[in-house]
Each structure stands twice: as structure tokens, then as C-alpha cells.
């Protein structure tokens, strides 16, 4: 069963703007990961944040994790048309399985 | 990053036939692989966890006899959709974890997916 919930489900922005996606989950986790999926393709790992971390950066990506609120956010700065994709958060249940949220479909308009 | 190869990328079959999808970890050993199913514009639904050398663990609601999973080696897991029907048409994606000795990076590596269409 899914435990992650992302919002918004769809987001449309102009190139150069920032995009923020949120993810909430229900149970305790070992880590939370964000993935990207282009239409009809497999998933690409973006960033992993462990339960004892609060913020992580990778290039134009910034991820936060609030374990007290069981939520995470993914910020993409200075978005590009090539960032258009679906973004999923996935919670790692101590290695037993990964549960994906419903995803956010991001459209970056040129 | 590590590479997971999935084959075939797409397959069309007649109703009642069986289809096998392969998932290979090309440059690492994967004691655990995961099989997901994804409907259009929806998220990934975990079907089963495949463990090398042992039986797969299926998620609730997934028919074991319908979706046969074999993980005979550290680099190969297969999913066989038996007696496929049109409702089995979907995008199937496998993933694997790179267990670097005792250090598990935690990252999942995904295959490119297999699109199954059952006529």
C-alpha cells in the first residue's frame, strides 16, 4: 500500500521559476528518496535524505525532511524545460520495501 | 551509477499467452530486486520483492500464480505474466539495490521498464 502522498499532483511553471513539491508519509522511515521519471521511462534517482538529516542539496535540488511532521519537500531552482517530468518520493522502510507516493507531474514551459 | 537492464522494452501478446520479463543488474550484485507495476499517469505499485535464492514476497492482492518471479542469480530476476489478459496490460518496472558489501547505499536503481500490451 502506498504511504507517500505528494502535492501538488500537477504543477505548471515558467522556465527560470522555482518548483516546490511536497511529500507526506505515515510510518517511521530509514530514509526518503526522490526520483524522476520521464514519460514512459524508468525512474532516475535524484537524492536521498536519511532520517537523521534535515536538509540536503544537490546542484539545483534542495530536499528537506521533517520527521516530526512526516513530510519532505523537493525544491528545483531555476527550472528548465528539460525538468519536465514526474517526480516521486519514496520511503525506505528499513530496507524491507520502498513505497512510492502518487507523484507530481511537473511541466516547465519555455 | 549502477545499471539495471530490463528486457524486453515492449511486448505485444495475445490473450492467454505467457510473457517473461528479465531484469539484470549489469555491474553490481543485487540480492534483492523489486517489481513494480505502473498504470498511465499513476505511481508505482510494488508487486513483489524478489530475493536471490528464495521465494519472492508478494504484496497483498498480487496473484502469485499469475505473476511468477524467479531470482536464480545475484544479477537476474524474471517476472513471468502467465495466461495474460488485456487487464494485465501495463508498464512493469524492476529495480535493484546495490549492496556494497556491508554498506548499503540505499539507492534503488531502475530498469527502463517493459510495456506489456495484451490483445
Coordinates of N, CA, C and O in Angstrom, one line a residue, chain A:
Chain A
X1 N 0.9 -1.2 0.0 CA 0.0 0.0 0.0 C 0.9 1.2 0.0 O 2.0 1.2 0.5
X2 N 0.4 2.3 -0.6 CA 1.2 3.5 -0.7 C 1.1 4.2 0.6 O 0.0 4.3 1.2
X3 N 2.2 4.8 1.0 CA 2.1 5.7 2.2 C 2.5 7.1 1.9 O 2.2 8.0 2.7
X4 N 3.2 7.3 0.8 CA 3.6 8.7 0.5 C 2.5 9.4 -0.3 O 1.8 8.8 -1.1
X5 N 2.3 10.7 0.0 CA 1.4 11.5 -0.7 C 2.1 12.7 -1.1 O 2.7 13.4 -0.3
X6 N 2.1 13.0 -2.4 CA 2.7 14.2 -2.9 C 1.7 15.3 -3.2 O 0.6 14.9 -3.7
X7 N 2.1 16.5 -3.1 CA 1.2 17.6 -3.6 C 2.2 18.7 -4.1 O 3.3 18.8 -3.6
X8 N 1.8 19.4 -5.1 CA 0.6 19.1 -5.9 C 0.7 17.9 -6.8 O 1.8 17.4 -7.0
X9 N -0.4 17.5 -7.3 CA -0.4 16.4 -8.2 C 0.2 16.8 -9.6 O 0.8 16.0 -10.3
X10 N -0.1 18.1 -9.9 CA 0.4 18.6 -11.2 C 0.8 20.1 -10.9 O 0.2 20.8 -10.1
X11 N 1.9 20.4 -11.5 CA 2.5 21.8 -11.4 C 3.0 22.3 -12.7 O 3.7 21.6 -13.4
X12 N 2.6 23.5 -13.0 CA 3.0 24.1 -14.3 C 3.6 25.4 -14.0 O 3.0 26.3 -13.4
X13 N 4.9 25.6 -14.4 CA 5.6 26.8 -14.2 C 6.3 27.3 -15.4 O 6.5 26.5 -16.4
X14 N 6.8 28.5 -15.3 CA 7.6 29.0 -16.4 C 9.1 28.7 -16.2 O 9.6 28.6 -15.1
X15 N 9.8 28.6 -17.3 CA 11.3 28.4 -17.2 C 11.9 29.5 -16.3 O 11.6 30.7 -16.5
X16 N 12.8 29.1 -15.5 CA 13.5 30.0 -14.6 C 12.9 30.1 -13.2 O 13.5 30.6 -12.3
X17 N 11.6 29.8 -13.1 CA 11.0 29.8 -11.8 C 11.4 28.6 -11.0 O 12.0 27.6 -11.5
X18 N 11.1 28.7 -9.7 CA 11.4 27.5 -8.8 C 10.2 26.6 -8.7 O 9.0 27.1 -8.8
X19 N 10.4 25.3 -8.5 CA 9.3 24.4 -8.4 C 9.4 23.7 -7.0 O 10.5 23.2 -6.7
X20 N 8.4 23.7 -6.3 CA 8.4 23.0 -5.0 C 7.3 21.9 -4.9 O 6.2 22.2 -5.3
X21 N 7.8 20.7 -4.6 CA 6.9 19.6 -4.4 C 7.0 19.1 -3.0 O 8.1 19.0 -2.4
X22 N 5.9 18.6 -2.5 CA 5.8 18.2 -1.1 C 5.4 16.7 -1.0 O 4.7 16.2 -1.9
X23 N 5.9 16.0 0.0 CA 5.6 14.6 0.2 C 5.3 14.4 1.6 O 6.1 14.9 2.5
X24 N 4.3 13.6 1.9 CA 4.0 13.2 3.3 C 3.9 11.7 3.4 O 3.6 11.0 2.4
X25 N 4.3 11.2 4.5 CA 4.2 9.8 4.7 C 3.7 9.4 6.1 O 3.5 10.3 6.9
X26 N 3.5 8.1 6.4 CA 2.7 7.8 7.6 C 3.5 7.1 8.6 O 3.3 7.2 9.8
X27 N 4.5 6.2 8.2 CA 5.2 5.4 9.2 C 6.6 5.9 9.4 O 7.1 6.8 8.6
X28 N 7.3 5.3 10.3 CA 8.7 5.7 10.5 C 9.5 5.2 9.3 O 9.2 4.1 8.8
X29 N 10.6 5.9 9.0 CA 11.4 5.5 7.9 C 12.9 5.6 8.2 O 13.3 6.2 9.1
X30 N 13.6 4.9 7.3 CA 15.1 4.9 7.4 C 15.6 6.1 6.6 O 16.5 6.8 7.0
X31 N 15.0 6.2 5.4 CA 15.4 7.3 4.6 C 14.3 7.6 3.6 O 13.3 6.8 3.5
X32 N 14.3 8.8 3.0 CA 13.4 9.1 2.0 C 14.1 9.5 0.7 O 15.2 10.2 0.8
X33 N 13.6 9.1 -0.4 CA 14.3 9.4 -1.7 C 13.4 10.0 -2.7 O 12.2 9.8 -2.6
X34 N 14.0 10.8 -3.5 CA 13.2 11.4 -4.6 C 13.7 10.9 -5.9 O 14.9 10.8 -6.1
X35 N 12.7 10.6 -6.8 CA 13.0 10.0 -8.1 C 12.3 10.9 -9.2 O 11.3 11.5 -8.9
X36 N 12.9 10.8 -10.4 CA 12.3 11.5 -11.5 C 12.0 10.4 -12.6 O 12.7 9.5 -12.8
X37 N 10.9 10.6 -13.3 CA 10.5 9.7 -14.4 C 10.1 10.5 -15.6 O 9.1 11.3 -15.5
X38 N 10.8 10.4 -16.7 CA 10.3 10.9 -17.9 C 9.2 10.0 -18.5 O 9.3 8.8 -18.2
X39 N 8.3 10.5 -19.2 CA 7.2 9.8 -19.7 C 7.6 8.4 -20.4 O 8.4 8.4 -21.3
X40 N 7.0 7.3 -19.9 CA 7.3 6.0 -20.5 C 8.7 5.5 -20.2 O 9.1 4.5 -20.9
X41 N 9.4 6.1 -19.3 CA 10.7 5.6 -19.0 C 10.8 5.1 -17.5 O 9.9 5.2 -16.8
X42 N 12.0 4.5 -17.2 CA 12.2 4.1 -15.9 C 12.5 5.3 -15.0 O 12.5 6.5 -15.4
X43 N 12.8 5.0 -13.7 CA 13.0 6.1 -12.7 C 14.5 6.4 -12.6 O 15.3 5.5 -12.6
X44 N 14.8 7.6 -12.3 CA 16.1 8.0 -12.1 C 16.2 8.6 -10.7 O 15.4 9.5 -10.3
X45 N 17.2 8.1 -9.9 CA 17.4 8.6 -8.6 C 17.9 10.0 -8.5 O 18.9 10.3 -9.3
X46 N 17.3 10.9 -7.7 CA 17.7 12.2 -7.6 C 18.5 12.5 -6.4 O 19.6 13.0 -6.4
X47 N 17.9 12.1 -5.2 CA 18.6 12.5 -4.0 C 18.0 11.6 -2.9 O 16.8 11.2 -2.9
X48 N 18.8 11.3 -1.9 CA 18.4 10.5 -0.7 C 18.7 11.3 0.5 O 19.8 11.9 0.6
X49 N 17.8 11.4 1.4 CA 18.0 12.0 2.7 C 17.6 11.1 3.8 O 16.6 10.4 3.8
X50 N 18.5 10.9 4.7 CA 18.4 10.0 5.8 C 17.5 10.6 6.9 O 17.4 11.8 7.0
X51 N 17.0 9.7 7.8 CA 16.1 10.2 8.8 C 16.7 11.1 9.8 O 16.0 11.9 10.5
X52 N 18.0 11.1 9.9 CA 18.7 12.0 10.9 C 19.2 13.3 10.2 O 19.9 14.1 10.8
X53 N 18.8 13.4 8.9 CA 19.2 14.7 8.2 C 18.0 15.5 8.0 O 16.8 15.1 8.0
X54 N 18.2 16.8 7.9 CA 17.1 17.8 7.8 C 17.1 18.5 6.4 O 16.0 18.9 6.0
X55 N 18.2 18.6 5.8 CA 18.3 19.3 4.6 C 19.5 18.7 3.8 O 20.5 18.4 4.3
X56 N 19.3 18.7 2.4 CA 20.3 18.2 1.6 C 20.3 18.9 0.2 O 19.2 19.3 -0.2
X57 N 21.4 19.2 -0.3 CA 21.5 19.9 -1.6 C 22.2 19.0 -2.6 O 23.1 18.3 -2.3
X58 N 21.8 19.2 -3.9 CA 22.5 18.5 -5.0 C 22.2 19.3 -6.2 O 21.1 19.3 -6.8
X59 N 23.2 20.1 -6.6 CA 23.0 21.0 -7.8 C 21.9 22.0 -7.6 O 21.8 22.7 -6.6
X60 N 20.9 21.9 -8.4 CA 19.7 22.8 -8.3 C 18.6 22.2 -7.5 O 17.5 22.8 -7.3
X61 N 18.9 21.1 -6.8 CA 17.9 20.4 -6.0 C 18.2 20.7 -4.5 O 19.3 20.7 -4.1
X62 N 17.1 20.9 -3.8 CA 17.2 21.1 -2.4 C 16.1 20.2 -1.7 O 14.9 20.4 -2.1
X63 N 16.4 19.4 -0.9 CA 15.4 18.5 -0.2 C 15.5 18.8 1.3 O 16.5 18.9 1.9
X64 N 14.3 18.8 1.9 CA 14.2 18.9 3.3 C 13.4 17.7 3.8 O 12.6 17.1 3.1
X65 N 13.6 17.4 5.1 CA 12.9 16.3 5.7 C 12.5 16.8 7.1 O 13.4 17.2 7.9
X66 N 11.3 16.6 7.5 CA 10.8 16.9 8.8 C 10.1 15.7 9.3 O 9.0 15.3 9.0
X67 N 10.9 14.9 10.1 CA 10.4 13.6 10.6 C 9.3 13.8 11.6 O 8.4 12.9 11.8
X68 N 9.2 15.0 12.3 CA 8.1 15.2 13.3 C 6.8 15.4 12.6 O 5.8 15.0 13.1
X69 N 6.9 15.9 11.4 CA 5.7 16.1 10.6 C 5.5 15.0 9.5 O 4.5 15.0 8.8
X70 N 6.5 14.2 9.5 CA 6.5 13.1 8.4 C 6.3 13.7 7.0 O 5.3 13.3 6.3
X71 N 7.1 14.7 6.7 CA 7.0 15.3 5.4 C 8.3 15.7 4.9 O 9.3 15.8 5.6
X72 N 8.4 15.8 3.6 CA 9.6 16.2 2.9 C 9.2 17.1 1.7 O 8.1 17.1 1.2
X73 N 10.1 17.9 1.3 CA 9.9 18.8 0.2 C 11.1 18.7 -0.8 O 12.2 18.5 -0.4
X74 N 10.8 18.9 -2.1 CA 11.8 18.9 -3.1 C 11.7 20.3 -3.8 O 10.6 20.6 -4.3
X75 N 12.8 21.0 -3.8 CA 12.8 22.3 -4.5 C 13.7 22.2 -5.7 O 14.9 21.8 -5.5
X76 N 13.2 22.6 -6.8 CA 14.1 22.7 -8.0 C 14.2 24.2 -8.3 O 13.2 24.8 -8.6
X77 N 15.4 24.7 -8.3 CA 15.6 26.1 -8.6 C 15.9 26.3 -10.0 O 16.4 25.5 -10.7
X78 N 15.6 27.5 -10.5 CA 15.9 27.9 -11.9 C 15.5 26.8 -12.9 O 16.3 26.3 -13.6
X79 N 14.2 26.5 -12.8 CA 13.8 25.3 -13.6 C 14.0 25.5 -15.1 O 14.1 26.7 -15.6
X80 N 14.2 24.4 -15.8 CA 14.4 24.4 -17.2 C 13.4 23.5 -17.9 O 12.8 22.6 -17.2
X81 N 13.1 23.7 -19.2 CA 12.2 22.9 -19.9 C 12.5 21.4 -19.7 O 11.6 20.5 -19.6
X82 N 13.8 21.1 -19.7 CA 14.2 19.7 -19.5 C 13.8 19.1 -18.2 O 13.9 17.8 -18.0
X83 N 13.4 19.9 -17.2 CA 13.0 19.4 -15.9 C 11.6 18.8 -16.0 O 11.1 18.2 -15.0
X84 N 10.9 19.0 -17.1 CA 9.5 18.5 -17.2 C 9.6 17.0 -17.1 O 10.2 16.3 -17.8
X85 N 8.8 16.5 -16.1 CA 8.8 15.0 -15.8 C 7.9 14.8 -14.6 O 7.3 15.8 -14.1
X86 N 7.7 13.6 -14.2 CA 7.0 13.3 -13.0 C 8.0 13.0 -11.9 O 9.1 12.4 -12.1
X87 N 7.7 13.5 -10.7 CA 8.7 13.4 -9.6 C 8.0 12.6 -8.5 O 6.8 12.9 -8.1
X88 N 8.7 11.6 -8.0 CA 8.1 10.7 -6.9 C 9.0 10.7 -5.7 O 10.2 10.7 -5.8
X89 N 8.3 10.7 -4.5 CA 9.1 10.5 -3.3 C 8.9 9.0 -3.0 O 7.8 8.4 -3.3
X90 N 9.8 8.4 -2.3 CA 9.8 7.0 -1.9 C 10.3 6.9 -0.5 O 11.4 7.4 -0.3
X91 N 9.6 6.2 0.3 CA 10.1 6.0 1.7 C 10.7 4.6 1.8 O 10.1 3.6 1.3
X92 N 11.8 4.5 2.4 CA 12.5 3.3 2.7 C 12.2 2.8 4.1 O 12.6 3.4 5.1
X93 N 11.5 1.7 4.1 CA 11.0 1.1 5.4 C 12.1 0.2 5.9 O 11.9 -1.1 5.9
X94 N 13.2 0.7 6.3 CA 14.3 0.0 6.8 C 14.7 -1.2 6.0 O 15.0 -2.3 6.5
X95 N 14.7 -1.0 4.7 CA 15.2 -2.0 3.7 C 14.2 -3.1 3.4 O 14.5 -3.9 2.5
X96 N 13.0 -3.0 4.0 CA 12.1 -4.1 3.7 C 11.4 -3.8 2.4 O 11.1 -4.7 1.6
X97 N 11.0 -2.6 2.1 CA 10.5 -2.3 0.8 C 10.5 -0.8 0.6 O 10.8 0.0 1.6
X98 N 10.2 -0.3 -0.6 CA 10.1 1.1 -0.9 C 8.7 1.3 -1.3 O 8.0 0.6 -2.0
X99 N 8.1 2.4 -0.8 CA 6.7 2.8 -1.1 C 6.7 4.1 -1.7 O 7.3 5.1 -1.2
X100 N 6.2 4.2 -2.9 CA 6.2 5.4 -3.7 C 4.9 6.2 -3.5 O 3.8 5.6 -3.4
X101 N 5.0 7.5 -3.5 CA 3.8 8.4 -3.5 C 3.3 8.5 -4.9 O 3.8 7.9 -5.8
X102 N 2.1 9.2 -5.0 CA 1.4 9.2 -6.3 C 2.2 10.1 -7.4 O 1.9 10.0 -8.5
X103 N 3.1 10.9 -6.9 CA 3.9 11.7 -7.9 C 3.3 13.1 -8.2 O 2.1 13.3 -8.0
X104 N 4.2 13.9 -8.6 CA 3.9 15.3 -9.1 C 4.3 15.4 -10.5 O 5.5 15.1 -10.8
X105 N 3.4 15.7 -11.4 CA 3.7 15.9 -12.8 C 4.1 17.4 -13.0 O 3.2 18.3 -12.9
X106 N 5.3 17.6 -13.3 CA 5.9 19.0 -13.4 C 6.0 19.3 -14.9 O 6.6 18.6 -15.7
X107 N 5.4 20.4 -15.3 CA 5.6 21.0 -16.6 C 6.3 22.3 -16.5 O 5.8 23.2 -15.9
X108 N 7.4 22.4 -17.2 CA 8.2 23.7 -17.3 C 8.0 24.2 -18.7 O 8.5 23.6 -19.6
X109 N 7.4 25.4 -18.7 CA 7.1 26.0 -20.0 C 8.2 26.9 -20.5 O 8.6 27.7 -19.7
X110 N 8.6 26.8 -21.7 CA 9.7 27.6 -22.2 C 9.3 29.1 -22.4 O 8.1 29.4 -22.5

